[in-house]
Amino acid sequence: MRGVPSSRTDLLRWQFDLVWSLFAFHLERLEPADFLWEPGELCWTMRRHGDEIWVADWADTEPDPIPVPTIGWLTWHIGWWWSVAIDHARHRPPRERTEISWPGPGAPTVEWLRGLRADWLEILDGLDDAALDAGSAYPWPADAGLTVAHQVSWVDAELMKNVAEIGQLRMVRAARG
């Protein structure tokens, strides 16, 4: 029987690896057509502007009812919030939502997400208890009193939620033939 990891960093890394293994299962099975498949009439997706730019559907106030996101939109969303989390963790100016480019359906997006994972692993592998206890102002306000450990836990939770959404959409599309 395996015991609890010896440090908070090891436990957070174990949790991230678990979440990523769930994502890898779906990433390996995604087809390019899965990314822009719309499961219903009210969807948020990625729209082509010009020859190379993809733009995410967006509203500054969440609509009611909430649109169902496509896999493409969800992968852009992951790339957006994860890129900004990486910016914060590396003490760089965080990019704006509109500065995060989605590579497009299929392999380019899968490779982009794998690259973000590699960047995040570098960050995780450089954390110790003191770094985990440092203040963090993302994704919450700077005065919230939360730490890098909270941010790392949030990344795991947000990724797990998005992975479940992507997996469900992929399976529903496959079941419909």
PDB file of C-alpha atoms in Angstrom, residues 2-172:
ATOM      1  CA  ARG A   2       1.273   3.441  -0.923  1.00  0.00           C
ATOM      2  CA  GLY A   3       1.309   6.094   1.758  1.00  0.00           C
ATOM      3  CA  VAL A   4       0.434   9.759   1.530  1.00  0.00           C
ATOM      4  CA  PRO A   5       3.112  11.738  -0.324  1.00  0.00           C
ATOM      5  CA  SER A   6       5.721  13.182   2.017  1.00  0.00           C
ATOM      6  CA  SER A   7       5.115  16.863   1.253  1.00  0.00           C
ATOM      7  CA  ARG A   8       2.340  19.176   0.148  1.00  0.00           C
ATOM      8  CA  THR A   9       4.178  19.671  -3.142  1.00  0.00           C
ATOM      9  CA  ASP A  10       4.325  15.913  -3.722  1.00  0.00           C
ATOM     10  CA  LEU A  11       0.623  15.580  -2.923  1.00  0.00           C
ATOM     11  CA  LEU A  12      -0.311  18.437  -5.280  1.00  0.00           C
ATOM     12  CA  ARG A  13       1.892  16.909  -7.999  1.00  0.00           C
ATOM     13  CA  TRP A  14       0.227  13.503  -7.474  1.00  0.00           C
ATOM     14  CA  GLN A  15      -3.202  15.120  -7.764  1.00  0.00           C
ATOM     15  CA  PHE A  16      -2.215  16.973 -10.945  1.00  0.00           C
ATOM     16  CA  ASP A  17      -0.798  13.788 -12.491  1.00  0.00           C
ATOM     17  CA  LEU A  18      -4.060  11.989 -11.698  1.00  0.00           C
ATOM     18  CA  VAL A  19      -6.140  14.722 -13.342  1.00  0.00           C
ATOM     19  CA  TRP A  20      -3.831  14.794 -16.361  1.00  0.00           C
ATOM     20  CA  SER A  21      -4.119  11.011 -16.793  1.00  0.00           C
ATOM     21  CA  LEU A  22      -7.892  11.456 -17.089  1.00  0.00           C
ATOM     22  CA  PHE A  23      -7.330  14.183 -19.670  1.00  0.00           C
ATOM     23  CA  ALA A  24      -4.783  12.116 -21.620  1.00  0.00           C
ATOM     24  CA  PHE A  25      -7.413   9.397 -22.078  1.00  0.00           C
ATOM     25  CA  HIS A  26      -9.658  11.848 -23.959  1.00  0.00           C
ATOM     26  CA  LEU A  27      -6.902  13.815 -25.713  1.00  0.00           C
ATOM     27  CA  GLU A  28      -5.656  10.624 -27.360  1.00  0.00           C
ATOM     28  CA  ARG A  29      -9.140   9.901 -28.725  1.00  0.00           C
ATOM     29  CA  LEU A  30     -10.169  13.346 -29.949  1.00  0.00           C
ATOM     30  CA  GLU A  31     -10.736  13.693 -33.676  1.00  0.00           C
ATOM     31  CA  PRO A  32     -10.463  17.090 -35.397  1.00  0.00           C
ATOM     32  CA  ALA A  33     -14.246  17.053 -36.046  1.00  0.00           C
ATOM     33  CA  ASP A  34     -14.907  16.681 -32.300  1.00  0.00           C
ATOM     34  CA  PHE A  35     -13.627  20.189 -31.552  1.00  0.00           C
ATOM     35  CA  LEU A  36     -16.333  22.198 -33.306  1.00  0.00           C
ATOM     36  CA  TRP A  37     -19.221  19.731 -32.931  1.00  0.00           C
ATOM     37  CA  GLU A  38     -22.218  21.555 -31.479  1.00  0.00           C
ATOM     38  CA  PRO A  39     -24.385  19.354 -29.254  1.00  0.00           C
ATOM     39  CA  GLY A  40     -27.327  21.778 -29.346  1.00  0.00           C
ATOM     40  CA  GLU A  41     -28.600  25.063 -30.681  1.00  0.00           C
ATOM     41  CA  LEU A  42     -27.240  27.239 -27.878  1.00  0.00           C
ATOM     42  CA  CYS A  43     -23.454  26.764 -27.987  1.00  0.00           C
ATOM     43  CA  TRP A  44     -20.288  28.681 -27.416  1.00  0.00           C
ATOM     44  CA  THR A  45     -17.588  27.702 -29.864  1.00  0.00           C
ATOM     45  CA  MET A  46     -14.526  28.986 -31.672  1.00  0.00           C
ATOM     46  CA  ARG A  47     -15.107  31.036 -34.806  1.00  0.00           C
ATOM     47  CA  ARG A  48     -12.678  31.625 -37.624  1.00  0.00           C
ATOM     48  CA  HIS A  49     -11.761  35.261 -38.326  1.00  0.00           C
ATOM     49  CA  GLY A  50      -9.536  35.619 -41.355  1.00  0.00           C
ATOM     50  CA  ASP A  51      -7.218  32.845 -42.405  1.00  0.00           C
ATOM     51  CA  GLU A  52      -5.497  32.076 -39.116  1.00  0.00           C
ATOM     52  CA  ILE A  53      -7.293  33.627 -36.150  1.00  0.00           C
ATOM     53  CA  TRP A  54      -9.853  31.782 -34.026  1.00  0.00           C
ATOM     54  CA  VAL A  55     -12.025  33.832 -31.667  1.00  0.00           C
ATOM     55  CA  ALA A  56     -13.975  32.431 -28.731  1.00  0.00           C
ATOM     56  CA  ASP A  57     -17.631  33.220 -28.227  1.00  0.00           C
ATOM     57  CA  TRP A  58     -17.786  35.344 -25.082  1.00  0.00           C
ATOM     58  CA  ALA A  59     -20.031  37.527 -22.956  1.00  0.00           C
ATOM     59  CA  ASP A  60     -18.788  39.699 -20.103  1.00  0.00           C
ATOM     60  CA  THR A  61     -21.948  38.810 -18.181  1.00  0.00           C
ATOM     61  CA  GLU A  62     -22.815  35.125 -18.134  1.00  0.00           C
ATOM     62  CA  PRO A  63     -25.949  34.597 -20.217  1.00  0.00           C
ATOM     63  CA  ASP A  64     -29.053  32.823 -18.985  1.00  0.00           C
ATOM     64  CA  PRO A  65     -29.410  30.133 -20.139  1.00  0.00           C
ATOM     65  CA  ILE A  66     -25.714  29.352 -20.245  1.00  0.00           C
ATOM     66  CA  PRO A  67     -24.569  28.130 -23.672  1.00  0.00           C
ATOM     67  CA  VAL A  68     -23.120  24.636 -23.930  1.00  0.00           C
ATOM     68  CA  PRO A  69     -19.443  24.951 -24.841  1.00  0.00           C
ATOM     69  CA  THR A  70     -17.902  22.937 -27.647  1.00  0.00           C
ATOM     70  CA  ILE A  71     -14.709  20.966 -27.095  1.00  0.00           C
ATOM     71  CA  GLY A  72     -12.933  23.668 -29.080  1.00  0.00           C
ATOM     72  CA  TRP A  73     -14.231  26.365 -26.743  1.00  0.00           C
ATOM     73  CA  LEU A  74     -13.316  24.302 -23.674  1.00  0.00           C
ATOM     74  CA  THR A  75      -9.779  23.694 -24.914  1.00  0.00           C
ATOM     75  CA  TRP A  76      -9.370  27.424 -25.592  1.00  0.00           C
ATOM     76  CA  HIS A  77     -10.761  28.143 -22.118  1.00  0.00           C
ATOM     77  CA  ILE A  78      -8.231  25.772 -20.535  1.00  0.00           C
ATOM     78  CA  GLY A  79      -5.469  27.390 -22.543  1.00  0.00           C
ATOM     79  CA  TRP A  80      -6.596  30.845 -21.460  1.00  0.00           C
ATOM     80  CA  TRP A  81      -6.850  30.332 -17.714  1.00  0.00           C
ATOM     81  CA  TRP A  82      -3.826  28.017 -17.586  1.00  0.00           C
ATOM     82  CA  SER A  83      -1.644  30.443 -19.564  1.00  0.00           C
ATOM     83  CA  VAL A  84      -2.608  33.212 -17.149  1.00  0.00           C
ATOM     84  CA  ALA A  85      -1.938  30.955 -14.134  1.00  0.00           C
ATOM     85  CA  ILE A  86       1.508  30.216 -15.582  1.00  0.00           C
ATOM     86  CA  ASP A  87       2.097  33.952 -16.103  1.00  0.00           C
ATOM     87  CA  HIS A  88       1.276  34.583 -12.431  1.00  0.00           C
ATOM     88  CA  ALA A  89       3.406  31.673 -11.228  1.00  0.00           C
ATOM     89  CA  ARG A  90       6.362  32.960 -13.251  1.00  0.00           C
ATOM     90  CA  HIS A  91       5.780  36.531 -12.024  1.00  0.00           C
ATOM     91  CA  ARG A  92       5.133  37.805 -15.557  1.00  0.00           C
ATOM     92  CA  PRO A  93       2.428  40.290 -16.506  1.00  0.00           C
ATOM     93  CA  PRO A  94      -0.711  38.197 -17.060  1.00  0.00           C
ATOM     94  CA  ARG A  95      -2.068  38.149 -20.585  1.00  0.00           C
ATOM     95  CA  GLU A  96      -5.581  39.287 -21.398  1.00  0.00           C
ATOM     96  CA  ARG A  97      -8.202  36.793 -22.553  1.00  0.00           C
ATOM     97  CA  THR A  98      -8.061  38.154 -26.101  1.00  0.00           C
ATOM     98  CA  GLU A  99      -4.280  37.609 -26.236  1.00  0.00           C
ATOM     99  CA  ILE A 100      -4.598  33.833 -25.874  1.00  0.00           C
ATOM    100  CA  SER A 101      -4.704  32.245 -29.318  1.00  0.00           C
ATOM    101  CA  TRP A 102      -6.378  28.918 -29.967  1.00  0.00           C
ATOM    102  CA  PRO A 103      -4.372  26.837 -32.472  1.00  0.00           C
ATOM    103  CA  GLY A 104      -7.398  25.220 -34.132  1.00  0.00           C
ATOM    104  CA  PRO A 105      -9.060  21.797 -34.226  1.00  0.00           C
ATOM    105  CA  GLY A 106      -7.084  18.603 -33.751  1.00  0.00           C
ATOM    106  CA  ALA A 107      -3.398  18.008 -33.175  1.00  0.00           C
ATOM    107  CA  PRO A 108      -2.323  21.679 -32.887  1.00  0.00           C
ATOM    108  CA  THR A 109      -4.542  22.185 -29.850  1.00  0.00           C
ATOM    109  CA  VAL A 110      -3.597  18.844 -28.286  1.00  0.00           C
ATOM    110  CA  GLU A 111       0.087  19.778 -28.597  1.00  0.00           C
ATOM    111  CA  TRP A 112      -0.598  23.262 -27.186  1.00  0.00           C
ATOM    112  CA  LEU A 113      -2.250  21.736 -24.116  1.00  0.00           C
ATOM    113  CA  ARG A 114       0.607  19.262 -23.686  1.00  0.00           C
ATOM    114  CA  GLY A 115       2.992  22.220 -23.820  1.00  0.00           C
ATOM    115  CA  LEU A 116       1.043  23.991 -21.090  1.00  0.00           C
ATOM    116  CA  ARG A 117       1.283  20.818 -19.022  1.00  0.00           C
ATOM    117  CA  ALA A 118       5.066  20.781 -19.470  1.00  0.00           C
ATOM    118  CA  ASP A 119       5.251  24.441 -18.394  1.00  0.00           C
ATOM    119  CA  TRP A 120       3.075  23.713 -15.358  1.00  0.00           C
ATOM    120  CA  LEU A 121       5.202  20.716 -14.367  1.00  0.00           C
ATOM    121  CA  GLU A 122       8.293  22.951 -14.357  1.00  0.00           C
ATOM    122  CA  ILE A 123       6.457  25.267 -11.994  1.00  0.00           C
ATOM    123  CA  LEU A 124       5.257  22.444  -9.747  1.00  0.00           C
ATOM    124  CA  ASP A 125       8.698  20.867  -9.626  1.00  0.00           C
ATOM    125  CA  GLY A 126      10.173  24.191  -8.461  1.00  0.00           C
ATOM    126  CA  LEU A 127       7.804  24.656  -5.519  1.00  0.00           C
ATOM    127  CA  ASP A 128       8.689  24.053  -1.901  1.00  0.00           C
ATOM    128  CA  ASP A 129       6.704  24.766   1.249  1.00  0.00           C
ATOM    129  CA  ALA A 130       7.823  28.403   1.368  1.00  0.00           C
ATOM    130  CA  ALA A 131       6.764  28.942  -2.256  1.00  0.00           C
ATOM    131  CA  LEU A 132       3.406  27.275  -1.586  1.00  0.00           C
ATOM    132  CA  ASP A 133       2.807  29.633   1.334  1.00  0.00           C
ATOM    133  CA  ALA A 134       3.469  32.778  -0.738  1.00  0.00           C
ATOM    134  CA  GLY A 135       0.489  34.953  -1.584  1.00  0.00           C
ATOM    135  CA  SER A 136      -1.349  34.480  -4.859  1.00  0.00           C
ATOM    136  CA  ALA A 137      -3.681  36.902  -6.605  1.00  0.00           C
ATOM    137  CA  TYR A 138      -5.010  34.543  -9.262  1.00  0.00           C
ATOM    138  CA  PRO A 139      -7.777  33.676  -9.962  1.00  0.00           C
ATOM    139  CA  TRP A 140      -9.140  35.692  -7.055  1.00  0.00           C
ATOM    140  CA  PRO A 141      -8.533  39.265  -5.886  1.00  0.00           C
ATOM    141  CA  ALA A 142      -5.127  40.120  -4.422  1.00  0.00           C
ATOM    142  CA  ASP A 143      -6.678  40.863  -1.019  1.00  0.00           C
ATOM    143  CA  ALA A 144      -8.336  37.437  -0.717  1.00  0.00           C
ATOM    144  CA  GLY A 145      -5.466  36.169   1.457  1.00  0.00           C
ATOM    145  CA  LEU A 146      -4.937  33.001  -0.571  1.00  0.00           C
ATOM    146  CA  THR A 147      -1.655  31.316  -1.426  1.00  0.00           C
ATOM    147  CA  VAL A 148       0.181  29.602  -4.264  1.00  0.00           C
ATOM    148  CA  ALA A 149      -0.973  26.298  -2.733  1.00  0.00           C
ATOM    149  CA  HIS A 150      -4.556  27.483  -3.228  1.00  0.00           C
ATOM    150  CA  GLN A 151      -3.767  28.428  -6.823  1.00  0.00           C
ATOM    151  CA  VAL A 152      -2.219  25.019  -7.556  1.00  0.00           C
ATOM    152  CA  SER A 153      -5.263  23.314  -6.033  1.00  0.00           C
ATOM    153  CA  TRP A 154      -7.547  25.546  -8.110  1.00  0.00           C
ATOM    154  CA  VAL A 155      -5.698  24.609 -11.314  1.00  0.00           C
ATOM    155  CA  ASP A 156      -6.285  20.927 -10.501  1.00  0.00           C
ATOM    156  CA  ALA A 157      -9.975  21.521  -9.775  1.00  0.00           C
ATOM    157  CA  GLU A 158     -10.574  23.702 -12.833  1.00  0.00           C
ATOM    158  CA  LEU A 159      -8.723  21.270 -15.087  1.00  0.00           C
ATOM    159  CA  MET A 160     -10.688  18.329 -13.670  1.00  0.00           C
ATOM    160  CA  LYS A 161     -13.974  20.120 -14.342  1.00  0.00           C
ATOM    161  CA  ASN A 162     -13.001  21.012 -17.898  1.00  0.00           C
ATOM    162  CA  VAL A 163     -11.665  17.509 -18.560  1.00  0.00           C
ATOM    163  CA  ALA A 164     -14.982  16.018 -17.437  1.00  0.00           C
ATOM    164  CA  GLU A 165     -16.856  18.388 -19.767  1.00  0.00           C
ATOM    165  CA  ILE A 166     -14.603  17.502 -22.710  1.00  0.00           C
ATOM    166  CA  GLY A 167     -14.883  13.789 -21.973  1.00  0.00           C
ATOM    167  CA  GLN A 168     -18.658  13.935 -21.773  1.00  0.00           C
ATOM    168  CA  LEU A 169     -18.956  15.839 -25.044  1.00  0.00           C
ATOM    169  CA  ARG A 170     -16.566  13.436 -26.784  1.00  0.00           C
ATOM    170  CA  MET A 171     -18.492  10.391 -25.571  1.00  0.00           C
ATOM    171  CA  VAL A 172     -21.896  11.854 -26.481  1.00  0.00           C
TER     172      VAL A 172
END
